[in-house]
Short mmCIF file of C-alpha atoms and ligand atoms in Angstrom, two decimals:
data_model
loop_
_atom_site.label_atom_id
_atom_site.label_comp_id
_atom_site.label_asym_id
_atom_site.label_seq_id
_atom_site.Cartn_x
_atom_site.Cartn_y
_atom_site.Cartn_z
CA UNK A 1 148.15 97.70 84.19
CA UNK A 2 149.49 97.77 87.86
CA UNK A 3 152.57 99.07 88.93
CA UNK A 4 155.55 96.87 88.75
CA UNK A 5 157.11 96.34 92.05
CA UNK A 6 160.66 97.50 92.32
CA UNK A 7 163.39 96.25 95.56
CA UNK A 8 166.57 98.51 94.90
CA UNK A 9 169.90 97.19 96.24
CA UNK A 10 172.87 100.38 96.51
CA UNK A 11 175.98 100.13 97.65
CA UNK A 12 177.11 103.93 97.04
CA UNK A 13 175.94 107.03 95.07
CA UNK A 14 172.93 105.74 93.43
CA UNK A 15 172.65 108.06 90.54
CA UNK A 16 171.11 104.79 88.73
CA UNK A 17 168.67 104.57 91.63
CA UNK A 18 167.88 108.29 90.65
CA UNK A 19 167.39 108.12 87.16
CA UNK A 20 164.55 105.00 87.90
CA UNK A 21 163.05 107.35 90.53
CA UNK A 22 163.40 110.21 87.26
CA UNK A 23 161.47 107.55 85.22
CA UNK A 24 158.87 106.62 87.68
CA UNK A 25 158.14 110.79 88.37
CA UNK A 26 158.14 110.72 84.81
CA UNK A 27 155.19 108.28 84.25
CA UNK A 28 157.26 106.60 81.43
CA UNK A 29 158.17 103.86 83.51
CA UNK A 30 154.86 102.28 85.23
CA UNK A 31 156.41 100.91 88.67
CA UNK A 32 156.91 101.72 92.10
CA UNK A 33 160.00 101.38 94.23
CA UNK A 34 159.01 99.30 97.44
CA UNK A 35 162.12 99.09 99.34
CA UNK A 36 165.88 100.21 98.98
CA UNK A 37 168.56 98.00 100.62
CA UNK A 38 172.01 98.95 101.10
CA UNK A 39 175.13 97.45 103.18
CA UNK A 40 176.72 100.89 103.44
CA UNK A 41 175.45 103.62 106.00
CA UNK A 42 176.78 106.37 103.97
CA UNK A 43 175.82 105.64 101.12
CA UNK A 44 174.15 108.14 99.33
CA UNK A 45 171.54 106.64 97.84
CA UNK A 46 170.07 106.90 101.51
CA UNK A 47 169.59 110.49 100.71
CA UNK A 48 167.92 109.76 98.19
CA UNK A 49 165.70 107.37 99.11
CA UNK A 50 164.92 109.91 102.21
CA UNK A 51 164.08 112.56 99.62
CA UNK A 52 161.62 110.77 97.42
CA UNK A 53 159.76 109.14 100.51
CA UNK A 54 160.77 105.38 99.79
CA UNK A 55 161.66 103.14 102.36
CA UNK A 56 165.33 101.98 103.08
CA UNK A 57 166.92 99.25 105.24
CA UNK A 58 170.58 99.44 105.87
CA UNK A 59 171.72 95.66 106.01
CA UNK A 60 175.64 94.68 106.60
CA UNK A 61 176.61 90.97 105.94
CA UNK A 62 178.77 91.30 109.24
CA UNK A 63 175.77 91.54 111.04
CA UNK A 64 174.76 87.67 109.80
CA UNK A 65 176.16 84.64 110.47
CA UNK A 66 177.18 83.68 107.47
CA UNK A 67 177.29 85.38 103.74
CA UNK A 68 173.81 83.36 103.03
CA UNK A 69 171.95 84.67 105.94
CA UNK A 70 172.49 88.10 104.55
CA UNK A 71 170.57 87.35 101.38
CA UNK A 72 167.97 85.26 102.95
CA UNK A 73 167.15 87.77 105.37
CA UNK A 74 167.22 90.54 101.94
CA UNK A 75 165.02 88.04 99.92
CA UNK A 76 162.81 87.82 103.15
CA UNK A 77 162.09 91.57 103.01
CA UNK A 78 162.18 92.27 99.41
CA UNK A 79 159.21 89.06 99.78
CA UNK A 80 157.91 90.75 102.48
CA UNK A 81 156.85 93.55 100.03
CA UNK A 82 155.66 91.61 97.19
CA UNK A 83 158.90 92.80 94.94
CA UNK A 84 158.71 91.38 91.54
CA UNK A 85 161.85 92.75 90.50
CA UNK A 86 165.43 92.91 92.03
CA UNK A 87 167.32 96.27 90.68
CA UNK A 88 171.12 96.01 91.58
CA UNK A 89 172.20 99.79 91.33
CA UNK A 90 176.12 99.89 91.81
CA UNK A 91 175.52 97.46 94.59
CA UNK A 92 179.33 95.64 95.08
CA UNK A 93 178.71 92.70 96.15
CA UNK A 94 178.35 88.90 94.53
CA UNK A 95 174.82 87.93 95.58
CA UNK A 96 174.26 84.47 96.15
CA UNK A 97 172.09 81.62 95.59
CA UNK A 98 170.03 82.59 98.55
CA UNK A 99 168.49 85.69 96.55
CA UNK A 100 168.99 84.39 92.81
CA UNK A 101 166.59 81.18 94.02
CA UNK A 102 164.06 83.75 95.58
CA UNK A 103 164.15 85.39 91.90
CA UNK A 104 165.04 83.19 89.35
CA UNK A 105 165.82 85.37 86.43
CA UNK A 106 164.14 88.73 88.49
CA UNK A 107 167.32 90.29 89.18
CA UNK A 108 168.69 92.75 87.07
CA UNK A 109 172.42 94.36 87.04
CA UNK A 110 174.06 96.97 85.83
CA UNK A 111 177.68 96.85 84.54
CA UNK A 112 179.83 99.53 83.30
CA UNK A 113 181.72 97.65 80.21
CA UNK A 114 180.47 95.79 77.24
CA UNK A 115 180.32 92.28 79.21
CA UNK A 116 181.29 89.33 78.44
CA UNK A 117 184.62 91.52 78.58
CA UNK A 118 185.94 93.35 81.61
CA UNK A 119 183.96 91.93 84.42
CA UNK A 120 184.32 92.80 87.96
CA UNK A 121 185.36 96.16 89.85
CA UNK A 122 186.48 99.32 87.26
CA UNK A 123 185.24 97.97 83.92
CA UNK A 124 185.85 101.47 82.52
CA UNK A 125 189.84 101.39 83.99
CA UNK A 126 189.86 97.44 82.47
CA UNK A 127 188.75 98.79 79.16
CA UNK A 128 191.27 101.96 79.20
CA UNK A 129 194.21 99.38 80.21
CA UNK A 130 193.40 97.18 77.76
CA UNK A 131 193.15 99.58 74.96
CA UNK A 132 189.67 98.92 73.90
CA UNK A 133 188.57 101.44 71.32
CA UNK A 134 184.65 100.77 72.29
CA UNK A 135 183.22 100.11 75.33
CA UNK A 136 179.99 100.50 76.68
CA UNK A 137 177.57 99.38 79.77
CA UNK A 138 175.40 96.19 80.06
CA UNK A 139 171.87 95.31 81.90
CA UNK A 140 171.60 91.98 82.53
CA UNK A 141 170.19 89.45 84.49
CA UNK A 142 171.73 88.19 87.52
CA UNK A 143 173.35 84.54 88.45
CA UNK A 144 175.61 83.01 91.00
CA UNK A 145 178.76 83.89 89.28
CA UNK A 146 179.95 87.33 88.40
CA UNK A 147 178.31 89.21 85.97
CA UNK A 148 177.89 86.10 83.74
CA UNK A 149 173.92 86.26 83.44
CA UNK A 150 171.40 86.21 80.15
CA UNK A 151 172.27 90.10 78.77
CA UNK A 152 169.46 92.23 78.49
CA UNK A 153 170.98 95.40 76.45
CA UNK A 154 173.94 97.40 76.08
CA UNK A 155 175.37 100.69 74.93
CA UNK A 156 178.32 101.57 73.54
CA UNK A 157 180.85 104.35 73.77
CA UNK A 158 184.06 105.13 71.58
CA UNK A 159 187.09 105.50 74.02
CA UNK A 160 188.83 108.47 72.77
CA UNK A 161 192.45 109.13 72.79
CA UNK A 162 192.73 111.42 76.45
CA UNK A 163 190.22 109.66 77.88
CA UNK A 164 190.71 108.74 81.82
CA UNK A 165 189.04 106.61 84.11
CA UNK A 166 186.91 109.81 84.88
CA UNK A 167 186.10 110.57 81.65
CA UNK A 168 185.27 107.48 80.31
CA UNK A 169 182.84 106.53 83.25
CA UNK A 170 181.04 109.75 83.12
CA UNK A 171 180.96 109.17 79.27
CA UNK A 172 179.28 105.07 79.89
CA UNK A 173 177.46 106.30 83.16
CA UNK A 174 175.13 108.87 80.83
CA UNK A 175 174.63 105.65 78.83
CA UNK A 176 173.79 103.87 82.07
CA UNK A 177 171.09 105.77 83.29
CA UNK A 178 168.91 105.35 79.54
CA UNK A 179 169.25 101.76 79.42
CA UNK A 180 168.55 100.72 82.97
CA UNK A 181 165.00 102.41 83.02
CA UNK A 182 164.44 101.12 80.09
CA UNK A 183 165.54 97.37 80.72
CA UNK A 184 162.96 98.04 83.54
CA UNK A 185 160.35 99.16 81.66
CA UNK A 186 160.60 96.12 78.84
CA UNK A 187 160.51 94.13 81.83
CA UNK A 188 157.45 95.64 83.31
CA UNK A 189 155.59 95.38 79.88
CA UNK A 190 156.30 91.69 80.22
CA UNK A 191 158.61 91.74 76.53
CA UNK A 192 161.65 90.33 77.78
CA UNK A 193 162.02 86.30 77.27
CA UNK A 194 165.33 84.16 77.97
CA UNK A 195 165.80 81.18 76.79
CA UNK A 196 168.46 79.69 78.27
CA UNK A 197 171.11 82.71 78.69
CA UNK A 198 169.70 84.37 75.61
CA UNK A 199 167.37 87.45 75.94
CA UNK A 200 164.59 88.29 73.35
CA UNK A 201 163.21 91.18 73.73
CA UNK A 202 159.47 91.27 71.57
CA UNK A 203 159.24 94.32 68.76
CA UNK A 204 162.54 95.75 69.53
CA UNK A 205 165.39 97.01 67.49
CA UNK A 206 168.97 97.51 69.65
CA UNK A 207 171.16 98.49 67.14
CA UNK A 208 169.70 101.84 66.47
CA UNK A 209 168.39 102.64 69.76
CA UNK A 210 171.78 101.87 71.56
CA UNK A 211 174.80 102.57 69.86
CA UNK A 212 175.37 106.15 70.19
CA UNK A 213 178.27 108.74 70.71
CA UNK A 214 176.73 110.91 73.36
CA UNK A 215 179.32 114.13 73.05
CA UNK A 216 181.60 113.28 70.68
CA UNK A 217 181.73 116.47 68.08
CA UNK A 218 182.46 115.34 64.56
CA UNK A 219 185.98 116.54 63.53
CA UNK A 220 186.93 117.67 66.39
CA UNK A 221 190.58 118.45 65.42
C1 GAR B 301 177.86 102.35 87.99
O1 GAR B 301 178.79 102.82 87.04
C2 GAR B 301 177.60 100.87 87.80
O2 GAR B 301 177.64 100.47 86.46
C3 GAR B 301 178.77 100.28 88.55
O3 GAR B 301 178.89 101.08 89.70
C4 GAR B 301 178.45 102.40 89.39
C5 GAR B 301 177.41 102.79 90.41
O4 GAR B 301 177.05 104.13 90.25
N1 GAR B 301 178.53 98.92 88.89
C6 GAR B 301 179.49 98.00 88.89
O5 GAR B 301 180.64 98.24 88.65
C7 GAR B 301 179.01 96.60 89.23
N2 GAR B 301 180.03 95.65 88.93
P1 GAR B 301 175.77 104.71 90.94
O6 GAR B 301 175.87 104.34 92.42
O7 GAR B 301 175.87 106.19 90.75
O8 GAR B 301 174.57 104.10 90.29
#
């Protein structure tokens, strides 16, 4: 089967971004990653990018016109490279219609909570707030409002009595980096079908492959 054609977009430290290059090296996940875009200069993903010999554009929407000419001219040269599949890793930014018309239902996103609750920035600092006793990270697909799209998987966490922002995020963010590759690679095996803004994903069981407690020791008292 050929390679399944990957556009990254990265705001910041890209650790997601790593763990699909991780897969890729790997061979479990059969795709290649055409392009990396990201509106921040220092972003670290960059380095990244630089160190695994994949091609980057740095793009700022105050370069543009307008909001929409910034994701035109993205779609442009994620088309440009026959991408099949838009990867948004940590990339903080709404896209709009622009780029979701360019890829109807090819756009995947990350998000650190257990959506439809805590949307937006700091899902992990929502869910402490809140007092949530599980939260989790999602993969979904991408449309014009915020993180509203079809859901593709999630994980869940327990939130433990100290936990802090810190912990908790570095807690989801192991969580993160199983589920994204492998969102990918159901995608690139061509098992994932929505129907409407529900996801089916062919010969697949989520329950026990996703709901995990990563280091939590059993009686820890
Ligand atoms: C990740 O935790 C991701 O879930 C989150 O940003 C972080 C990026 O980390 N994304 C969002 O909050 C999107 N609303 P990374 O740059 O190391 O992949």
């Amino acid at each position: 089967m050929s390679k399944l054609k990957i556009g990254v977009l990265a705001s910041g430290r890209g650790s997601n971004f790593q763990s699909i290059i991780d897969e890729i090296k790997s061979k479990r996940l059969n795709a290649k990653i055409a392009l990396l875009i990201t509106d921040n200069p220092l972003a670290f993903a960059i380095e990244r990018a630089k160190k695994h010999g994949i091609d980057y554009l740095v793009m700022m929407p105050k370069e543009f016109r307008s909001k929409d000419d910034f994701f035109i001219k993205i779609a442009e040269e994620l088309k440009k490279r026959h991408v099949e599949l838009v990867v948004l890793a940590g990339f903080m930014r709404i896209v709009r219609k622009p780029l979701i018309d360019a890829f109807p239902n090819r756009i995947m996103n990350i998000h650190p909570a257990l959506l439809p609750a805590f949307p937006g920035l700091h899902g992990q600092k929502q869910a402490l707030e809140y007092g949530a006793k599980i939260s989790g990270c999602t993969v979904h697909f991408v449309d014009e409002r915020m993180d509203t799209g079809p859901i593709i998987i999630q994980a869940a966490v327990p939130v433990l009595k100290d936990d802090t922002e810190e912990s908790l995020s570095e807690r989801i963010l192991k969580l993160e980096h199983k589920i994204y590759p492998e969102a990918i690679r159901l995608y690139s095996e061509g098992r994932i079908e929505v129907r409407g803004r529900v996801v089916n994903i062919k010969g697949y069981n989520f329950s026990e492959a996703f709901i995990t407690n990563p280091d939590v020791k059993k009686n820890p008292e």
